CSV table of C-alpha atoms and ligand atoms in Angstrom, one decimal:
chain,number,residue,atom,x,y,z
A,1,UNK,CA,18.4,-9.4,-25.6
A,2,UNK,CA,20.5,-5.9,-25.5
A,3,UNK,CA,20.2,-4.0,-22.5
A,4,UNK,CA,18.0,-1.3,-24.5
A,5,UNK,CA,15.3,-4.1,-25.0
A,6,UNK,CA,15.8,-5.2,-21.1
A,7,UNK,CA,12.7,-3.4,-19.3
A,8,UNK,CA,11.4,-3.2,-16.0
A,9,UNK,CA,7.9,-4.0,-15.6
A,10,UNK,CA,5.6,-3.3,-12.5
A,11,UNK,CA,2.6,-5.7,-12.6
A,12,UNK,CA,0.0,-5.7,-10.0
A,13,UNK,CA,-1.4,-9.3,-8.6
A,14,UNK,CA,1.3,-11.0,-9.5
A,15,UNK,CA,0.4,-14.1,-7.1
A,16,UNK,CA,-1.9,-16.3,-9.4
A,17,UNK,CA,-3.1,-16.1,-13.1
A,18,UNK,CA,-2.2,-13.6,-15.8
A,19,UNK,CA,-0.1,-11.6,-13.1
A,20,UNK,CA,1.4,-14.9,-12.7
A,21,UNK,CA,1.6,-15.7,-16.6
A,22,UNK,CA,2.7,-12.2,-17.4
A,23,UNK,CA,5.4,-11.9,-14.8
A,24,UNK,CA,6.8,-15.5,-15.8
A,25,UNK,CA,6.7,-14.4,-19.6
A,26,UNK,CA,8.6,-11.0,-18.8
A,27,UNK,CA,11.1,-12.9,-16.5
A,28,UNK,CA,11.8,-15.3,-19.2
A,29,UNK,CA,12.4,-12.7,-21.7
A,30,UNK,CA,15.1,-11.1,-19.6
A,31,UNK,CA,13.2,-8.1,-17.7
A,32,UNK,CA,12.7,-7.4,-14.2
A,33,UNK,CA,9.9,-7.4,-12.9
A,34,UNK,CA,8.4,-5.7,-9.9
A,35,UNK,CA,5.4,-7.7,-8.6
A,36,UNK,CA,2.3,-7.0,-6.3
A,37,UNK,CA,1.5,-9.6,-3.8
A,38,UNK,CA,-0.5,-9.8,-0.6
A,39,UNK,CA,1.5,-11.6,1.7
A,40,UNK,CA,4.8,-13.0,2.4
A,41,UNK,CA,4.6,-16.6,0.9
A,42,UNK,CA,3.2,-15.0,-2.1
A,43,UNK,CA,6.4,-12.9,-2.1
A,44,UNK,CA,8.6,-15.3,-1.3
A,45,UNK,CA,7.0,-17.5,-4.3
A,46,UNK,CA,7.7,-14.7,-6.7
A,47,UNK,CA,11.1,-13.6,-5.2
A,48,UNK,CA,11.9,-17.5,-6.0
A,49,UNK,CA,11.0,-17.0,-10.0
A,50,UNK,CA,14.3,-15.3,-10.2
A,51,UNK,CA,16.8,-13.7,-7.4
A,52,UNK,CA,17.8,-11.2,-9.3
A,53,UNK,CA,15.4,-9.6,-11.3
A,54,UNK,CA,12.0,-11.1,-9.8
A,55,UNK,CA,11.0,-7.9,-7.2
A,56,UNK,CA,8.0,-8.6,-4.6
A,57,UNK,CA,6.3,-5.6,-3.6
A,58,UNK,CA,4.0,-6.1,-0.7
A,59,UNK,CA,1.2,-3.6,-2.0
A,60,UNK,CA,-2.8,-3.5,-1.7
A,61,UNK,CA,-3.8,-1.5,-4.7
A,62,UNK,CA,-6.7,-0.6,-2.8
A,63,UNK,CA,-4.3,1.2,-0.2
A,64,UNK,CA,-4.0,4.7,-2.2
A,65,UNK,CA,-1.8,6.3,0.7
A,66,UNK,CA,0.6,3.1,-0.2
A,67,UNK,CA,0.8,3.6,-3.7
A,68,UNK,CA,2.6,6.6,-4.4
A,69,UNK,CA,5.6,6.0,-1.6
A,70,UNK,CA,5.5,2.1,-3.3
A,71,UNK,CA,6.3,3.5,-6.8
A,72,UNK,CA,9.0,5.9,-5.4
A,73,UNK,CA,11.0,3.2,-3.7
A,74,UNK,CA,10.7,1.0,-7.0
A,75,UNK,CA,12.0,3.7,-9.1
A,76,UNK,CA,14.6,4.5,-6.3
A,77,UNK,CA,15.9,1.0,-5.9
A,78,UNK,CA,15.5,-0.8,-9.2
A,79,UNK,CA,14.9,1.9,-11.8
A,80,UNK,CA,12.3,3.7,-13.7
A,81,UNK,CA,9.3,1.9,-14.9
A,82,UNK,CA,9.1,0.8,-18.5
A,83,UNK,CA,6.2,-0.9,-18.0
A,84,UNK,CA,3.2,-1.1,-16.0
A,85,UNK,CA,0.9,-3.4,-16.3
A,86,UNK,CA,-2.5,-2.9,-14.0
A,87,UNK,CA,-3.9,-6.7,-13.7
A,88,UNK,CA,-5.1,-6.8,-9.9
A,89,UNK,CA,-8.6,-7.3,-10.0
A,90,UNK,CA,-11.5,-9.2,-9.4
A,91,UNK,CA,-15.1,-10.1,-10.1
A,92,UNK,CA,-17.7,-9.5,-8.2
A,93,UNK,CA,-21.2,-12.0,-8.9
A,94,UNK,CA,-24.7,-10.6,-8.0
A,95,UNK,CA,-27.7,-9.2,-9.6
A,96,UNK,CA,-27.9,-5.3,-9.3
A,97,UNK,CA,-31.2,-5.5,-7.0
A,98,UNK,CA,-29.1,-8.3,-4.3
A,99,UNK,CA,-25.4,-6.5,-4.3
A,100,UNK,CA,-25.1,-4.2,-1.8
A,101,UNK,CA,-23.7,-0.5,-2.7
A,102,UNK,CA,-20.6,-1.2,-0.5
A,103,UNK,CA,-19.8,-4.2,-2.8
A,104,UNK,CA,-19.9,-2.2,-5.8
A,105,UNK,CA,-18.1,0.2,-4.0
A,106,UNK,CA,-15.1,-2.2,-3.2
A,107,UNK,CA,-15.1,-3.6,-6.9
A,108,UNK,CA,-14.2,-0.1,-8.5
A,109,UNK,CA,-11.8,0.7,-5.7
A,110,UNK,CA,-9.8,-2.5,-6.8
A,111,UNK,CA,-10.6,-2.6,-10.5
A,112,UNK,CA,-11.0,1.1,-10.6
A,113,UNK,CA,-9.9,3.7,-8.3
A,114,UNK,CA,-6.2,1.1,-7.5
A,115,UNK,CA,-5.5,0.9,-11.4
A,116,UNK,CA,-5.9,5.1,-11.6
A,117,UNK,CA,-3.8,5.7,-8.3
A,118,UNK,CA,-1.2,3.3,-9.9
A,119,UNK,CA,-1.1,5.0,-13.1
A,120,UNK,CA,-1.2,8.8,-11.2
A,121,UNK,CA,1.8,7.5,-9.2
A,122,UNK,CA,3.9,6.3,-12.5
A,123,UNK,CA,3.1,8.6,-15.0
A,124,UNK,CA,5.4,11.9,-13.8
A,125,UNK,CA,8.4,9.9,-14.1
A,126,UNK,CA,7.4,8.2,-17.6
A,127,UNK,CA,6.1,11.7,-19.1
A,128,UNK,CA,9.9,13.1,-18.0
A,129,UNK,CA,11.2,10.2,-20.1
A,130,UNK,CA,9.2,10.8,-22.6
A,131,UNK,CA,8.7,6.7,-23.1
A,132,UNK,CA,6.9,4.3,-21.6
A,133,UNK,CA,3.6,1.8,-21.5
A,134,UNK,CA,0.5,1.3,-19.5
A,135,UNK,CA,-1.1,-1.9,-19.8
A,136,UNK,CA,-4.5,-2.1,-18.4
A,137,UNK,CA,-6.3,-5.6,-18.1
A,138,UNK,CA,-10.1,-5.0,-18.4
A,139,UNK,CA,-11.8,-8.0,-19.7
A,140,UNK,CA,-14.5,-8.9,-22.4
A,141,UNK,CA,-17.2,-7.3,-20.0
A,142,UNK,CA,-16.1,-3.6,-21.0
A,143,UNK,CA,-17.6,-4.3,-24.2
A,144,UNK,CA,-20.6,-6.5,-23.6
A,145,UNK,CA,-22.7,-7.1,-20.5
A,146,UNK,CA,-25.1,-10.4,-18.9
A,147,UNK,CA,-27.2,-10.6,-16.1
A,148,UNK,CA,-25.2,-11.1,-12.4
A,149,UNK,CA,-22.0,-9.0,-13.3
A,150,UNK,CA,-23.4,-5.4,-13.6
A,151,UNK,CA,-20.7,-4.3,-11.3
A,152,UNK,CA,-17.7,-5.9,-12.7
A,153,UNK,CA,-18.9,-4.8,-16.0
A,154,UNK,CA,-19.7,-1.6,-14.9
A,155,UNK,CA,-16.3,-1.4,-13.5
A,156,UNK,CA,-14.3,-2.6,-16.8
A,157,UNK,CA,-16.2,0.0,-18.5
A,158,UNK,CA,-14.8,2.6,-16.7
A,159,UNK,CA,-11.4,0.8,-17.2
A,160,UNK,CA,-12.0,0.7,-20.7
A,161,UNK,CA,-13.2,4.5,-21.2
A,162,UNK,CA,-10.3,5.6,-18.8
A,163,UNK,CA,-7.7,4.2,-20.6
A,164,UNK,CA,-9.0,5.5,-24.4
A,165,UNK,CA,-9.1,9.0,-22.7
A,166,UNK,CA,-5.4,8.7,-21.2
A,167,UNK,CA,-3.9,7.5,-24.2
A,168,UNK,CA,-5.2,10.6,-26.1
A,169,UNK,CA,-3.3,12.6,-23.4
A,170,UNK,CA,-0.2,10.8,-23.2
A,171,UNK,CA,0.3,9.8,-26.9
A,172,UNK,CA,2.5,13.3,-27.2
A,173,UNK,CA,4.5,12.0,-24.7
A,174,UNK,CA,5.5,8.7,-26.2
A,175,UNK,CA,3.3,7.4,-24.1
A,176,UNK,CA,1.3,4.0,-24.9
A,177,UNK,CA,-2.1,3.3,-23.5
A,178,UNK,CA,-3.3,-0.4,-24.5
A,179,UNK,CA,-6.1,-1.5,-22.5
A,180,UNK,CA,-6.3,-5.9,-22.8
A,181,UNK,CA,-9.6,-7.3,-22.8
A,182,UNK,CA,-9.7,-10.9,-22.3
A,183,UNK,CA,-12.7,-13.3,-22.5
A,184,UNK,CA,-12.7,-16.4,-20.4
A,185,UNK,CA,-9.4,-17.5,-19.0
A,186,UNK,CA,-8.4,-20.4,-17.2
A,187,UNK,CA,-7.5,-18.4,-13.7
A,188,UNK,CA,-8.6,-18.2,-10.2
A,189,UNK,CA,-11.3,-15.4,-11.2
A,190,UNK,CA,-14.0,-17.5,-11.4
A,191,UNK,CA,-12.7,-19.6,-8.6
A,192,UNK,CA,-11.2,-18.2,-5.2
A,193,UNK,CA,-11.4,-14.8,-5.8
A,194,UNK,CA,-14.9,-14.0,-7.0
A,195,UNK,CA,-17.0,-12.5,-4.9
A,196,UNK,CA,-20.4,-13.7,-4.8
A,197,UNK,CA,-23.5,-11.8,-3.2
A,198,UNK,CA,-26.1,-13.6,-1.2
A,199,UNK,CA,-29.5,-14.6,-2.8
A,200,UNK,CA,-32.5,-12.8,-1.3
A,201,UNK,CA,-35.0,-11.9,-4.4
A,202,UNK,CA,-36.7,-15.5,-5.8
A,203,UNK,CA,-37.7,-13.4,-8.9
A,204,UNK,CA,-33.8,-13.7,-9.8
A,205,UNK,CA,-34.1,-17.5,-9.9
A,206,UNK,CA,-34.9,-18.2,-13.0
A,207,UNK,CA,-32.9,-15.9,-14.8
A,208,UNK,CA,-29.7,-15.7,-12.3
A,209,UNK,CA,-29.7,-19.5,-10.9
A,210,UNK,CA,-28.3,-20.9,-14.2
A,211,UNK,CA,-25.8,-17.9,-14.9
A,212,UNK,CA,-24.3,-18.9,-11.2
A,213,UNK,CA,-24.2,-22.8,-11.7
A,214,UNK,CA,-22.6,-22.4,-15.4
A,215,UNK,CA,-19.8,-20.2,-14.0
A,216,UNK,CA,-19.1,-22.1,-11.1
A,217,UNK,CA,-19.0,-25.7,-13.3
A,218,UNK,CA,-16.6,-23.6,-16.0
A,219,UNK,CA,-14.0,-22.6,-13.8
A,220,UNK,CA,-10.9,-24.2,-14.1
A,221,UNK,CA,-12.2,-25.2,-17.9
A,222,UNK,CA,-12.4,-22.0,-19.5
A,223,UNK,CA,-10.5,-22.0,-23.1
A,224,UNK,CA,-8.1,-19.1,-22.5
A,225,UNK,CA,-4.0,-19.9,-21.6
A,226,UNK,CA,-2.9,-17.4,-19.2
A,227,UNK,CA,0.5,-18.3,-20.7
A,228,UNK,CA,-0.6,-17.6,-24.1
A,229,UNK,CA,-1.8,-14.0,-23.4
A,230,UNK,CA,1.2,-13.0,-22.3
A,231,UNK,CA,3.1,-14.2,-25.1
A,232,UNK,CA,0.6,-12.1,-26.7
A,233,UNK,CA,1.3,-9.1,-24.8
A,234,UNK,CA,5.2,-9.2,-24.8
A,235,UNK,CA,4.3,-8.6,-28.9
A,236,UNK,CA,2.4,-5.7,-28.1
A,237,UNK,CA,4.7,-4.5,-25.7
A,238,UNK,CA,7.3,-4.9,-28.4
A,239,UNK,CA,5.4,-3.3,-30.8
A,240,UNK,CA,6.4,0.4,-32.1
A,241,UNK,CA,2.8,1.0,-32.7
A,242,UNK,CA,0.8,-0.9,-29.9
A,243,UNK,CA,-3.5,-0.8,-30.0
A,244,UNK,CA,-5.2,0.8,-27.7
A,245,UNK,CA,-7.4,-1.9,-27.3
A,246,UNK,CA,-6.5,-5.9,-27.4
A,247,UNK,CA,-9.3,-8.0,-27.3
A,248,UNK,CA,-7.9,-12.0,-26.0
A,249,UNK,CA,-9.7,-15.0,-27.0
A,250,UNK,CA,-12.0,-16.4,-29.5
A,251,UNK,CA,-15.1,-15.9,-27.0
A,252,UNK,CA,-14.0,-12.3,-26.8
A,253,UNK,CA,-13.9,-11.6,-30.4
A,254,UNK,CA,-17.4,-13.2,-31.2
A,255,UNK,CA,-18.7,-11.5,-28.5
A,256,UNK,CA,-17.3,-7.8,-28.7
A,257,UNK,CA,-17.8,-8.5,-32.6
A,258,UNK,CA,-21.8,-9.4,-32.3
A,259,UNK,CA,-22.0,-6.3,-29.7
A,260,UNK,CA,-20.7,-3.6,-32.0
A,261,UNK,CA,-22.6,-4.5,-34.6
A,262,UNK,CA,-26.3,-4.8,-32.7
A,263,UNK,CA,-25.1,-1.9,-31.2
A,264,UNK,CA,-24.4,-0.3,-34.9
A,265,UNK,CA,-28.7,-1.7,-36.0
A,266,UNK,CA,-29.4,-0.2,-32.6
A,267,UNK,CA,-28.4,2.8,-33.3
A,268,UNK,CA,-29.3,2.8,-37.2
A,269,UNK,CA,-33.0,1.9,-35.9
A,270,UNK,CA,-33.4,5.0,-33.7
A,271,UNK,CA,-31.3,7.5,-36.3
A,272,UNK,CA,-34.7,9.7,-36.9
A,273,UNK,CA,-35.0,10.4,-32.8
A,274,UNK,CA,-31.2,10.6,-32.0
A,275,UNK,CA,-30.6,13.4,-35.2
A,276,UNK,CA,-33.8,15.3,-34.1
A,277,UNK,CA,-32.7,17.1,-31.2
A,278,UNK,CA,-30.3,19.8,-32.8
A,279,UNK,CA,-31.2,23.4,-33.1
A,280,UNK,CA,-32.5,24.0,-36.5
A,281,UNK,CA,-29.5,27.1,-36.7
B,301,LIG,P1,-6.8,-14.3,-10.3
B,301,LIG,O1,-6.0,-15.5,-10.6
B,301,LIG,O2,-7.8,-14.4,-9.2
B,301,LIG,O3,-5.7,-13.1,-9.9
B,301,LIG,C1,-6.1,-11.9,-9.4
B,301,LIG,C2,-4.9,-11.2,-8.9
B,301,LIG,O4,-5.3,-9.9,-8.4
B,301,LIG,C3,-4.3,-11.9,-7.6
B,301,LIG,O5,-2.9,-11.8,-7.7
B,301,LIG,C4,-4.8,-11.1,-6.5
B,301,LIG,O6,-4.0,-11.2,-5.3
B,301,LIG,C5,-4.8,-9.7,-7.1
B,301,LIG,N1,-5.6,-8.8,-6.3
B,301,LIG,C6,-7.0,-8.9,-6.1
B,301,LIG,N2,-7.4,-7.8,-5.4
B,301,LIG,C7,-6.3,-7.1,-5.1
B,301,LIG,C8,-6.0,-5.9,-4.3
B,301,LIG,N3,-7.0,-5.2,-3.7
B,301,LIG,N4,-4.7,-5.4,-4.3
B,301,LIG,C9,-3.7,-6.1,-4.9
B,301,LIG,N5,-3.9,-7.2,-5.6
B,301,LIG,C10,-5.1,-7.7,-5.7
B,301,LIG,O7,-7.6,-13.8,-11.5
B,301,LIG,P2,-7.1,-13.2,-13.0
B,301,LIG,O8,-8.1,-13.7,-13.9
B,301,LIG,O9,-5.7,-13.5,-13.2
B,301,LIG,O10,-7.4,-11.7,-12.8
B,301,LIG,C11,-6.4,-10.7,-13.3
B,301,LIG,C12,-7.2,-9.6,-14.0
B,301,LIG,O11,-7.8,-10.2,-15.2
B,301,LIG,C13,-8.4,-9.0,-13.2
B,301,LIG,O12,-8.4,-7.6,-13.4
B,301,LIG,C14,-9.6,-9.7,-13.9
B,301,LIG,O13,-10.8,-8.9,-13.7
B,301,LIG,C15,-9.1,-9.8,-15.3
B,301,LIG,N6,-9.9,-10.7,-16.2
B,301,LIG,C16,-9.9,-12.0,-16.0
B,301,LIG,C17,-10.6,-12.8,-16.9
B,301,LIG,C18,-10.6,-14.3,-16.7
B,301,LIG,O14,-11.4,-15.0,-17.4
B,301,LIG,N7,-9.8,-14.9,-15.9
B,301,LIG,C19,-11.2,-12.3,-18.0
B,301,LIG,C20,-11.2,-10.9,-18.2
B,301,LIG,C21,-10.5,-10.1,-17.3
B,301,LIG,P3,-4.3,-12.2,-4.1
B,301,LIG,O15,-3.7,-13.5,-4.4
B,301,LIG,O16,-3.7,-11.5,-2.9
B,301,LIG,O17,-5.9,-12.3,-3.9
């Protein structure tokens, strides 16, 4: 690798999963990295990937006041940021009617609101440079929906329509936008960090019960390779012409695939009502 292809790469939630996978892929391909961890044995564990170019940074994405200093000091210390890749995130379990407003709330401040101050803090010094990529890891659910996740998806969504939009304003700037979409991966999402809101409404059962058990009996079993995504993004990254949007996994690809195209009957079905409503001037 030349030291033009060398980058440095800030990726949040770097302690476990694809932060995990994509920092370990980046490392072994020669960049440096700057991770996001929690706490010190999670920095510690990341410092110990590789001395020299593995960077903890202790950073909740969630504290915006953090974020902008954070980025500073990284650009101050290491260098400017080639890439960033927003993966800290999580997903929150609970039909709409049983989650309370403050967990929605909480989900789009991490998913959300964190992603968007992390991207406001980087973007003046990549739009000086003229150059740069922003990764943003949304998931399957930013295309299609089920029962018990309205909130997650709700929040990928915005993920997803965010990062079309800022790709449309950066592309002048050399800029890339790709927002990664990934179906079912074998990480702790399903596991430690999922957030799961109490049961109060018995009208749920039936519908919700089963959606809860199967998740909870897939996780750890899930087809995705964290590993294997972030071979697939170092491609993307390497790319001269990178897509906005990456779907990861065969699950995802059915899936997204079967939405767009009920979607299209959906829309073909109501054509008469949606085209009636212009002016007739
Ligand atoms: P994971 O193994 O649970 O990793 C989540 C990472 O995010 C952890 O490093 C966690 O740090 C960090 N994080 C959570 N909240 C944070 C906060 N407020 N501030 C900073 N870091 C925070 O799960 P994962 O699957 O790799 O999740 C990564 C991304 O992939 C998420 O955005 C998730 O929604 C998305 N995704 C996952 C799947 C899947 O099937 N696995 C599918 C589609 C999309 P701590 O260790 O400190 O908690």
């Amino acid at each position: 690798m030349t030291e033009t292809t060398k980058k440095i790469f800030l990726i949040t939630g770097v302690s476990s999963g694809f932060g995990l996978a994509f920092a370990r892929a980046a490392l072994d391909a020669g960049h440096t990295v700057v991770g996001t961890v929690r706490d010190s044995v999670a920095a510690n564990a990341f410092k110990r990937m590789a001395q020299d170019r593995a960077h903890p940074l202790l950073l909740d994405v969630t504290d915006f006041a953090a974020i902008e200093p954070a980025v500073l000091s990284v650009e101050t210390d290491i260098g400017p940021v080639d890439v960033l890749i927003n993966n800290a995130g999580y997903g929150h379990e609970g039909t709409l009617e049983e989650s309370p407003l403050e967990d929605m709330r909480r989900q789009f401040d991490v998913n959300v609101f964190g992603a968007v101050a992390m991207i406001k803090a980087i973007v003046p010094s990549m739009r000086k440079r003229r150059a740069g990529h922003i990764i943003n890891v949304t998931s399957m659910g930013g295309f299609i929906t089920m029962p018990g996740i309205s909130y997650y998806c709700g929040s990928k969504f915005a993920l997803e329509g965010i990062s079309e939009t800022l790709s449309k304003e950066l592309e002048g700037f050399g800029i890339h936008v790709t927002a990664v979409a990934p179906g079912s991966f074998r990480t702790d999402w399903a596991g430690r960090s999922m957030v799961r809101a109490g049961r109060s409404i018995d009208d749920y059962d039936a519908l919700f019960e089963p959606i809860r058990r199967a998740r909870e009996e897939k996780s750890g079993k899930q087809a995705g390779d964290p590993a294997k995504a972030a071979q697939a993004l170092l491609k993307v990254i390497a790319s001269p012409n990178p897509p906005v949007h990456l779907l990861l996994g065969n699950d995802a690809l059915k899936f997204v695939r079967e939405k767009l195209s009920s979607l299209a009957d959906e829309i073909s079905e109501w054509e008469a009502v949606s085209s009636s409503t212009d002016y007739a001037d």
